[in-house]
Each structure stands twice: as structure tokens, then as C-alpha cells.
CSV table of C-alpha atoms and ligand atoms in Angstrom, one decimal:
chain,number,residue,atom,x,y,z
A,1,UNK,CA,7.6,-29.7,24.1
A,2,UNK,CA,6.1,-33.0,22.5
A,3,UNK,CA,8.3,-35.5,21.1
A,4,UNK,CA,5.5,-37.8,19.9
A,5,UNK,CA,3.9,-36.9,16.4
A,6,UNK,CA,1.5,-34.0,16.7
A,7,UNK,CA,0.0,-31.2,14.9
A,8,UNK,CA,0.5,-27.4,15.5
A,9,UNK,CA,-2.2,-24.7,14.3
A,10,UNK,CA,-0.6,-21.8,12.2
A,11,UNK,CA,-2.4,-19.0,13.7
A,12,UNK,CA,-1.7,-16.8,10.6
A,13,UNK,CA,-3.1,-18.8,8.1
A,14,UNK,CA,-5.4,-21.3,10.0
A,15,UNK,CA,-3.6,-24.2,8.5
A,16,UNK,CA,-2.5,-27.1,10.4
A,17,UNK,CA,1.1,-28.5,10.6
A,18,UNK,CA,2.1,-32.2,10.8
A,19,UNK,CA,5.6,-32.6,13.2
A,20,UNK,CA,7.4,-35.9,13.2
A,21,UNK,CA,10.1,-35.3,15.6
A,22,UNK,CA,11.0,-39.0,15.9
A,23,UNK,CA,11.4,-39.2,12.0
A,24,UNK,CA,14.7,-37.2,12.1
A,25,UNK,CA,16.8,-40.4,12.7
A,26,UNK,CA,15.7,-42.2,9.5
A,27,UNK,CA,18.5,-43.1,7.2
A,28,UNK,CA,19.3,-40.7,4.3
A,29,UNK,CA,20.1,-41.8,0.8
A,30,UNK,CA,18.3,-39.2,-1.3
A,31,UNK,CA,19.5,-36.4,-3.2
A,32,UNK,CA,23.3,-35.2,-2.7
A,33,UNK,CA,25.4,-32.6,-4.8
A,34,UNK,CA,28.8,-30.7,-4.7
A,35,UNK,CA,28.8,-27.4,-3.2
A,36,UNK,CA,29.6,-24.5,-5.4
A,37,UNK,CA,31.0,-21.8,-3.5
A,38,UNK,CA,32.3,-19.4,-6.1
A,39,UNK,CA,33.4,-15.7,-5.6
A,40,UNK,CA,31.6,-13.5,-7.8
A,41,UNK,CA,33.4,-10.3,-9.2
A,42,UNK,CA,32.1,-6.6,-8.0
A,43,UNK,CA,31.1,-5.8,-11.4
A,44,UNK,CA,29.6,-8.4,-13.8
A,45,UNK,CA,29.8,-7.1,-17.7
A,46,UNK,CA,27.1,-9.4,-18.4
A,47,UNK,CA,24.9,-8.6,-15.7
A,48,UNK,CA,21.8,-6.5,-16.3
A,49,UNK,CA,21.3,-5.2,-12.8
A,50,UNK,CA,25.4,-3.7,-12.5
A,51,UNK,CA,25.6,0.0,-13.4
A,52,UNK,CA,25.7,0.8,-17.1
A,53,UNK,CA,24.6,-2.3,-18.6
A,54,UNK,CA,21.7,-3.1,-21.0
A,55,UNK,CA,18.9,-5.0,-19.7
A,56,UNK,CA,16.6,-7.3,-22.3
A,57,UNK,CA,14.3,-5.2,-24.2
A,58,UNK,CA,17.2,-2.5,-24.7
A,59,UNK,CA,16.8,-0.5,-21.2
A,60,UNK,CA,19.8,0.8,-19.9
A,61,UNK,CA,20.4,0.4,-16.0
A,62,UNK,CA,21.9,3.6,-15.0
A,63,UNK,CA,25.3,4.5,-13.0
A,64,UNK,CA,23.7,4.1,-9.7
A,65,UNK,CA,25.5,4.2,-6.2
A,66,UNK,CA,23.1,2.8,-3.6
A,67,UNK,CA,19.4,1.6,-4.4
A,68,UNK,CA,18.3,1.3,-8.1
A,69,UNK,CA,14.2,0.7,-8.7
A,70,UNK,CA,12.8,0.2,-12.1
A,71,UNK,CA,9.6,-1.2,-13.6
A,72,UNK,CA,10.0,-4.9,-14.6
A,73,UNK,CA,10.7,-5.1,-18.3
A,74,UNK,CA,8.8,-8.5,-18.1
A,75,UNK,CA,5.9,-7.5,-15.7
A,76,UNK,CA,3.4,-10.3,-14.7
A,77,UNK,CA,0.8,-7.6,-14.3
A,78,UNK,CA,0.1,-4.4,-16.1
A,79,UNK,CA,-1.4,-1.1,-14.7
A,80,UNK,CA,-3.4,-0.4,-18.0
A,81,UNK,CA,-5.3,-3.9,-17.9
A,82,UNK,CA,-9.1,-2.6,-17.8
A,83,UNK,CA,-11.0,-3.1,-14.2
A,84,UNK,CA,-12.0,-6.5,-13.4
A,85,UNK,CA,-15.4,-7.7,-14.6
A,86,UNK,CA,-16.3,-11.0,-13.0
A,87,UNK,CA,-17.3,-13.6,-16.0
A,88,UNK,CA,-20.4,-15.3,-14.8
A,89,UNK,CA,-21.3,-17.7,-12.1
A,90,UNK,CA,-20.8,-21.3,-13.8
A,91,UNK,CA,-17.7,-23.4,-12.8
A,92,UNK,CA,-15.2,-21.6,-15.0
A,93,UNK,CA,-14.4,-18.0,-13.0
A,94,UNK,CA,-12.1,-15.3,-13.8
A,95,UNK,CA,-11.4,-11.7,-13.3
A,96,UNK,CA,-8.7,-9.3,-15.0
A,97,UNK,CA,-6.4,-8.0,-12.6
A,98,UNK,CA,-4.3,-4.8,-12.7
A,99,UNK,CA,-0.9,-4.4,-11.5
A,100,UNK,CA,2.7,-2.9,-11.2
A,101,UNK,CA,5.7,-4.9,-11.0
A,102,UNK,CA,9.0,-3.5,-10.1
A,103,UNK,CA,12.7,-4.6,-9.7
A,104,UNK,CA,14.9,-3.2,-6.8
A,105,UNK,CA,18.7,-3.4,-6.9
A,106,UNK,CA,20.0,-3.6,-3.5
A,107,UNK,CA,23.3,-2.5,-4.1
A,108,UNK,CA,25.5,-1.7,-7.4
A,109,UNK,CA,27.9,-4.2,-5.9
A,110,UNK,CA,26.9,-7.9,-7.8
A,111,UNK,CA,29.2,-9.7,-5.3
A,112,UNK,CA,27.2,-8.7,-2.1
A,113,UNK,CA,24.2,-10.4,-0.7
A,114,UNK,CA,22.2,-8.4,2.1
A,115,UNK,CA,23.8,-9.9,5.0
A,116,UNK,CA,27.3,-8.9,3.5
A,117,UNK,CA,26.0,-5.1,3.1
A,118,UNK,CA,26.6,-2.7,5.9
A,119,UNK,CA,23.6,-1.7,8.3
A,120,UNK,CA,23.8,1.7,6.6
A,121,UNK,CA,23.2,0.2,3.2
A,122,UNK,CA,20.4,-1.9,4.3
A,123,UNK,CA,18.7,1.1,5.6
A,124,UNK,CA,18.6,2.5,2.6
A,125,UNK,CA,17.1,-0.5,0.9
A,126,UNK,CA,14.4,-0.3,4.1
A,127,UNK,CA,13.7,3.4,3.2
A,128,UNK,CA,13.2,2.3,-0.7
A,129,UNK,CA,11.0,-0.1,0.3
A,130,UNK,CA,9.0,2.1,2.6
A,131,UNK,CA,9.0,4.6,-0.2
A,132,UNK,CA,7.5,2.4,-2.6
A,133,UNK,CA,4.9,0.9,-0.4
A,134,UNK,CA,3.7,4.4,0.1
A,135,UNK,CA,3.8,5.6,-3.2
A,136,UNK,CA,2.2,2.5,-5.0
A,137,UNK,CA,-0.1,1.9,-1.9
A,138,UNK,CA,-1.5,5.6,-2.8
A,139,UNK,CA,-2.4,4.5,-6.2
A,140,UNK,CA,-6.6,4.5,-5.4
A,141,UNK,CA,-6.9,0.9,-7.0
A,142,UNK,CA,-3.9,-0.6,-5.5
A,143,UNK,CA,-5.0,-2.7,-2.3
A,144,UNK,CA,-1.9,-4.7,-1.6
A,145,UNK,CA,2.0,-4.0,-1.9
A,146,UNK,CA,4.3,-7.0,-1.6
A,147,UNK,CA,7.9,-6.5,-1.4
A,148,UNK,CA,9.8,-9.8,-1.7
A,149,UNK,CA,13.2,-11.1,-2.5
A,150,UNK,CA,14.0,-14.5,-4.1
A,151,UNK,CA,17.7,-15.3,-3.4
A,152,UNK,CA,19.8,-18.2,-5.1
A,153,UNK,CA,19.0,-20.3,-8.2
A,154,UNK,CA,17.3,-22.9,-5.9
A,155,UNK,CA,14.5,-20.5,-5.2
A,156,UNK,CA,14.2,-19.2,-8.9
A,157,UNK,CA,16.4,-15.9,-8.8
A,158,UNK,CA,17.4,-15.0,-12.2
A,159,UNK,CA,20.7,-13.2,-11.5
A,160,UNK,CA,22.9,-13.3,-8.1
A,161,UNK,CA,23.1,-9.6,-7.9
A,162,UNK,CA,21.3,-8.7,-4.8
A,163,UNK,CA,17.8,-7.6,-5.7
A,164,UNK,CA,14.2,-7.9,-4.8
A,165,UNK,CA,10.9,-7.3,-6.8
A,166,UNK,CA,7.5,-5.4,-6.0
A,167,UNK,CA,4.3,-6.6,-6.8
A,168,UNK,CA,1.2,-3.8,-6.1
A,169,UNK,CA,-2.1,-5.2,-7.1
A,170,UNK,CA,-5.8,-4.6,-7.4
A,171,UNK,CA,-7.2,-7.6,-5.2
A,172,UNK,CA,-5.5,-8.9,-2.2
A,173,UNK,CA,-3.4,-12.5,-2.8
A,174,UNK,CA,-4.3,-15.6,-1.2
A,175,UNK,CA,-1.8,-15.7,1.6
A,176,UNK,CA,-2.5,-12.0,2.6
A,177,UNK,CA,-6.4,-12.8,2.6
A,178,UNK,CA,-5.9,-15.6,5.1
A,179,UNK,CA,-3.4,-13.8,7.4
A,180,UNK,CA,-6.1,-10.7,7.1
A,181,UNK,CA,-8.9,-13.1,8.4
A,182,UNK,CA,-6.7,-14.8,10.7
A,183,UNK,CA,-5.7,-11.5,12.6
A,184,UNK,CA,-9.3,-9.8,12.3
A,185,UNK,CA,-10.8,-12.7,14.1
A,186,UNK,CA,-8.5,-12.7,16.5
A,187,UNK,CA,-8.6,-9.1,17.1
A,188,UNK,CA,-12.3,-9.3,17.7
A,189,UNK,CA,-11.6,-10.6,21.6
A,190,UNK,CA,-9.8,-7.2,21.9
A,191,UNK,CA,-5.9,-7.7,21.1
A,192,UNK,CA,-3.5,-8.4,18.2
A,193,UNK,CA,-2.6,-11.9,17.4
A,194,UNK,CA,1.1,-11.1,16.8
A,195,UNK,CA,1.6,-9.2,19.7
A,196,UNK,CA,0.1,-11.8,21.9
A,197,UNK,CA,2.1,-14.2,20.0
A,198,UNK,CA,5.6,-12.6,20.6
A,199,UNK,CA,4.9,-11.8,24.4
A,200,UNK,CA,4.6,-15.7,24.5
A,201,UNK,CA,7.6,-16.4,22.3
A,202,UNK,CA,9.9,-14.0,24.5
A,203,UNK,CA,8.6,-15.6,27.8
A,204,UNK,CA,9.2,-19.4,26.4
A,205,UNK,CA,12.8,-18.2,24.9
A,206,UNK,CA,12.7,-21.4,22.9
A,207,UNK,CA,12.5,-20.2,19.3
A,208,UNK,CA,14.2,-16.8,19.3
A,209,UNK,CA,17.1,-16.6,16.9
A,210,UNK,CA,18.0,-13.3,17.6
A,211,UNK,CA,16.8,-9.8,18.9
A,212,UNK,CA,17.4,-6.1,19.1
A,213,UNK,CA,15.7,-3.3,20.8
A,214,UNK,CA,13.1,-2.9,18.0
A,215,UNK,CA,12.8,-6.3,16.5
A,216,UNK,CA,12.8,-10.1,17.2
A,217,UNK,CA,13.4,-12.8,14.6
A,218,UNK,CA,12.5,-16.4,15.5
A,219,UNK,CA,11.4,-19.6,14.0
A,220,UNK,CA,7.4,-19.7,14.3
A,221,UNK,CA,6.0,-22.5,16.6
A,222,UNK,CA,3.9,-23.4,13.4
A,223,UNK,CA,7.1,-23.0,10.9
A,224,UNK,CA,6.6,-25.3,7.7
A,225,UNK,CA,9.9,-24.8,5.9
A,226,UNK,CA,13.2,-26.6,8.2
A,227,UNK,CA,14.7,-23.1,8.9
A,228,UNK,CA,11.9,-20.8,8.2
A,229,UNK,CA,11.8,-17.5,10.1
A,230,UNK,CA,9.5,-14.8,11.3
A,231,UNK,CA,10.6,-11.1,11.5
A,232,UNK,CA,8.5,-8.9,13.6
A,233,UNK,CA,8.5,-5.6,15.4
A,234,UNK,CA,8.1,-5.5,19.0
A,235,UNK,CA,6.0,-2.5,18.8
A,236,UNK,CA,2.3,-2.9,17.1
A,237,UNK,CA,3.3,-1.4,13.8
A,238,UNK,CA,1.2,-2.2,10.5
A,239,UNK,CA,3.6,-1.2,8.0
A,240,UNK,CA,6.9,0.2,7.0
A,241,UNK,CA,5.7,3.9,7.4
A,242,UNK,CA,4.8,3.5,10.8
A,243,UNK,CA,8.6,3.2,12.0
A,244,UNK,CA,10.5,5.9,12.8
A,245,UNK,CA,14.4,6.3,12.0
A,246,UNK,CA,15.5,4.4,15.0
A,247,UNK,CA,13.2,1.4,14.3
A,248,UNK,CA,14.4,1.3,10.4
A,249,UNK,CA,17.8,0.9,11.9
A,250,UNK,CA,17.0,-1.9,13.9
A,251,UNK,CA,15.1,-3.5,10.8
A,252,UNK,CA,18.4,-3.1,9.2
A,253,UNK,CA,20.4,-4.3,11.9
A,254,UNK,CA,18.0,-7.8,12.4
A,255,UNK,CA,18.0,-8.3,8.6
A,256,UNK,CA,21.7,-8.2,8.4
A,257,UNK,CA,22.2,-10.5,11.6
A,258,UNK,CA,19.2,-13.2,10.3
A,259,UNK,CA,20.8,-13.5,6.8
A,260,UNK,CA,24.3,-13.7,8.1
A,261,UNK,CA,23.3,-16.6,10.2
A,262,UNK,CA,21.7,-18.3,7.4
A,263,UNK,CA,24.8,-18.2,5.5
A,264,UNK,CA,26.8,-19.8,8.3
A,265,UNK,CA,24.5,-22.7,8.4
A,266,UNK,CA,25.6,-24.4,5.5
A,267,UNK,CA,28.2,-22.4,4.4
A,268,UNK,CA,26.9,-21.1,1.3
A,269,UNK,CA,24.9,-17.8,0.6
A,270,UNK,CA,21.7,-19.2,2.1
A,271,UNK,CA,18.7,-19.4,-0.5
A,272,UNK,CA,15.4,-18.2,0.5
A,273,UNK,CA,12.1,-16.1,-0.6
A,274,UNK,CA,11.8,-13.5,1.8
A,275,UNK,CA,8.8,-11.1,2.1
A,276,UNK,CA,7.0,-8.5,3.7
A,277,UNK,CA,3.2,-8.7,4.9
A,278,UNK,CA,2.2,-5.3,5.5
A,279,UNK,CA,-1.6,-3.8,6.0
A,280,UNK,CA,-3.3,-3.5,2.7
A,281,UNK,CA,-3.5,-0.3,1.1
A,282,UNK,CA,-7.5,-0.7,0.3
A,283,UNK,CA,-8.3,2.8,2.8
A,284,UNK,CA,-9.4,0.8,5.9
A,285,UNK,CA,-7.2,1.5,9.0
A,286,UNK,CA,-6.6,-2.4,9.7
A,287,UNK,CA,-5.9,-1.7,13.3
A,288,UNK,CA,-5.0,-5.5,13.7
A,289,UNK,CA,-2.6,-5.9,10.9
A,290,UNK,CA,0.9,-6.6,12.5
A,291,UNK,CA,3.8,-5.9,9.9
A,292,UNK,CA,6.1,-9.1,9.7
A,293,UNK,CA,8.6,-10.6,7.3
A,294,UNK,CA,8.6,-14.2,6.3
A,295,UNK,CA,11.9,-16.1,5.6
A,296,UNK,CA,11.3,-19.3,3.6
A,297,UNK,CA,14.4,-21.1,3.1
A,298,UNK,CA,14.4,-24.2,1.0
A,299,UNK,CA,17.2,-26.0,2.8
A,300,UNK,CA,17.2,-29.1,4.8
A,301,UNK,CA,20.4,-30.7,5.8
A,302,UNK,CA,22.9,-29.4,4.0
A,303,UNK,CA,23.9,-26.6,1.2
A,304,UNK,CA,22.3,-28.9,-1.4
A,305,UNK,CA,19.8,-30.9,0.1
A,306,UNK,CA,16.5,-29.4,0.3
A,307,UNK,CA,12.9,-30.0,1.7
A,308,UNK,CA,10.5,-31.1,-1.0
A,309,UNK,CA,6.9,-30.2,-0.6
A,310,UNK,CA,5.8,-33.2,-2.3
A,311,UNK,CA,3.4,-36.1,-1.4
A,312,UNK,CA,1.7,-35.9,1.8
A,313,UNK,CA,2.6,-31.8,1.6
A,314,UNK,CA,1.2,-31.1,-1.7
A,315,UNK,CA,-1.9,-33.6,-1.2
A,316,UNK,CA,-2.9,-33.3,2.4
A,317,UNK,CA,-0.9,-30.7,4.5
A,318,UNK,CA,2.6,-29.6,5.4
A,319,UNK,CA,4.8,-31.9,7.4
A,320,UNK,CA,8.3,-31.5,9.1
A,321,UNK,CA,10.7,-33.7,11.1
A,322,UNK,CA,13.2,-31.3,12.4
A,323,UNK,CA,11.2,-29.3,15.1
A,324,UNK,CA,11.1,-25.5,15.3
A,325,UNK,CA,12.7,-25.6,18.3
A,326,UNK,CA,15.7,-27.4,17.1
A,327,UNK,CA,15.9,-25.4,14.0
A,328,UNK,CA,16.0,-22.4,16.3
A,329,UNK,CA,18.6,-23.7,18.5
A,330,UNK,CA,21.1,-24.3,15.7
A,331,UNK,CA,20.4,-20.9,14.1
A,332,UNK,CA,20.6,-19.3,17.5
A,333,UNK,CA,24.1,-21.1,18.0
A,334,UNK,CA,25.5,-19.4,14.8
A,335,UNK,CA,28.0,-16.5,15.0
A,336,UNK,CA,27.1,-13.0,12.8
A,337,UNK,CA,30.2,-12.3,12.3
B,1,H2U,P1,14.0,-12.7,-9.9
B,1,H2U,O1,15.5,-12.9,-10.2
B,1,H2U,O2,13.3,-12.8,-8.4
B,1,H2U,O3,13.6,-13.6,-10.9
B,1,H2U,O4,13.6,-10.9,-10.5
B,1,H2U,C1,14.3,-10.4,-11.6
B,1,H2U,C2,13.1,-10.0,-12.3
B,1,H2U,O5,14.0,-9.2,-13.2
B,1,H2U,C3,12.2,-10.9,-13.3
B,1,H2U,O6,11.0,-10.6,-12.7
B,1,H2U,C4,13.3,-8.9,-14.3
B,1,H2U,C5,12.3,-10.3,-14.5
B,1,H2U,O7,11.2,-10.2,-15.1
B,1,H2U,N1,14.0,-8.4,-15.5
B,1,H2U,C6,14.1,-7.3,-15.8
B,1,H2U,O8,13.1,-6.4,-15.5
B,1,H2U,N2,14.8,-6.9,-16.9
B,1,H2U,C7,15.5,-7.6,-17.5
B,1,H2U,O9,16.6,-7.2,-18.4
B,1,H2U,C8,16.1,-9.3,-17.0
B,1,H2U,C9,15.1,-9.2,-16.1
B,2,ZN,ZN1,25.6,-7.6,-11.5
């Protein structure tokens, strides 16, 4: 692997990433903070996601025992928005956008994170994701369903109770459009981008974090965030409904293992944004699309020192010092229990 400064192509987005491996030795006099690792109660009377509590706006979260899904009380998108009308061809362009925003509680327990739940409990989260993808995706105007989780205050999560969000909308979001284009271009040569990529990763065995019979978690060759991972099925599947019961258990297992490793890395519940990229629900078959999840964690070198996407990253292109290979080795060396 190159030790000189180099750039790598993100095959999923088409973006270049700058890698500067020699720079990891530079002195650090930046941000340092105290680690606060407080234990949360199983039930918090002030948490709007705990069973039986009132939410902002007056709705009451019921006494749920497994997962619980509800329409976001402060949705970014609304289903009743009128269908989009482009506003002319001048420099100012806008369109209305319809959508549905939901919140999913992973567990009634306030104190658990995904990695602390049992495989069986995570499987119920997987089944709820699947059910929501099918239901929302079958609405005629919904072309894309994004299932994601913001974990930790550092990533903007509003509450430590284990939960995620689902946004379904009328048009493909930017990231998904880019990935769709890249996968379509690659598929024109007769094979799947992520199937081919996974085969190379399994052969190289340099960036694999953990794997089971059905899923592989790895630090992508083109990873932008220091401890970014990509979780993908070994089989060519485009969305959660393509998977059978055994594969869904495999998915629950790999999610538990990845998040447990993350939590061990700096000794804190690891902050991240995680989300599923599934095939669009626009009615086309999308045989080019390979289901995957991205984990984007902001931490760089400790529980509080994060990577900032500033300066060069904001104005030019992403850049990293610690290589994807060394990040993968670190994550791979951690225990899961
Ligand atoms: P985040 O923690 O990822 O921000 O997700 C929590 C969502 O919960 C957020 O989108 C919604 C917020 O709008 N919410 C409710 O729907 N009801 C509430 O009582 C508070 C927050
Ligand atoms: Zn709670």
C-alpha cells in the first residue's frame, strides 16, 4: 500500500479522496475534553421515547415492548404538500417536495444502544425497517426511503434513547443519485460494482472488520471518515425485502458486532450516523443496486477528538491521515464481548 500522499477514487460516489499517511506523526495541540461516561437509567421519566411518556405536541408514546414507530411530530417533509412544479429556468430554481418522516424506537429500554441489544431484539429492528421500506416504498409518489440513525450528541441526536429515523420522499436525494449513477455506469459492463468490490476486499483481506455467513463489514478503500465502515451482503441483494430469515439474522448479528467494536475503540458509546442505501422505490427494477449501510463516525483519536470536515475538505475535497487499512486493523483487533 502507498505510504506517499495519494488519492483514491470513491467508486460509489465518483469523488476523489486525498490520503496523507505520513501525516499521522504530526503533533496535536487541538481539542481535548473530559470523557463523560454516565450510566443511563432503564426508564427516564423525562424521555419522550420511553414507554408511557408524553411527547412534545401532546401525543403519548404507548407502553411498547419491542420496537415502536410513529410519525415525526416535527417532520421535515409532509405528505400533503402539492406535487412539485419547477419554478422557471433562471438562476433561482426550486421545486416543492413531498415526503413522510417517521421515528423508530429500537427498544423500550432507555439505557441500551444497538450493540447492547440481543441479536433477537436487533432482528426485530431489522424487520421493522423492512416493513417500513415496503409500506412507504409502495406509495406511488415515494421514490426513495432512507432509514438512518444519528447516534450521540456529537452527531446531533436529540435523545440518547435508542432510536432512528425514516424519511421517504418524492425524489432521489443527492447521495443516492450519485451512487445510482455510479452503479449504473459500472453495471453497463455486465457486473455489479459492489459484488466485484467485495470480492477484491475478501481477497485482499486488509480492510475487513468482521464478517459472518451473509454479511461483511469493512473500512472502504475510499473511506472519508477515520473509522467509517460499509456493511454489505455477500449476495447481490438490492433491498431488505430480498433477504430471507437467515440473512436477516445475519444482518442483526453483524450490526451488533460492528457497534460493539465501535464502543470498545475509545471506551464510549461511539457516535455515528448510520444509514441504509437501498434500491429506489420508483418502480424500475434497479438490478444494478447492491444494498449496503454506511457508518459515518466523527471520532478521530479519542472519545472527544473528532475529525473536522473543514478547510480543504469543505473547499476542495475530503482528506485523511490515518489510512483505511490501519483503521481497519484497529477495529479488527477489538473484542466483541
Ligand atoms: P434525532 O435524535 O436523530 O434528531 O431524531 C429524533 C426525532 O424525533 C427528531 O426528528 C422527533 C424530532 O423531530 N421528535 C418527535 O417526533 N417528537 C418529540 O416529542 C420530540 C422529537
Ligand atoms: Zn427513553
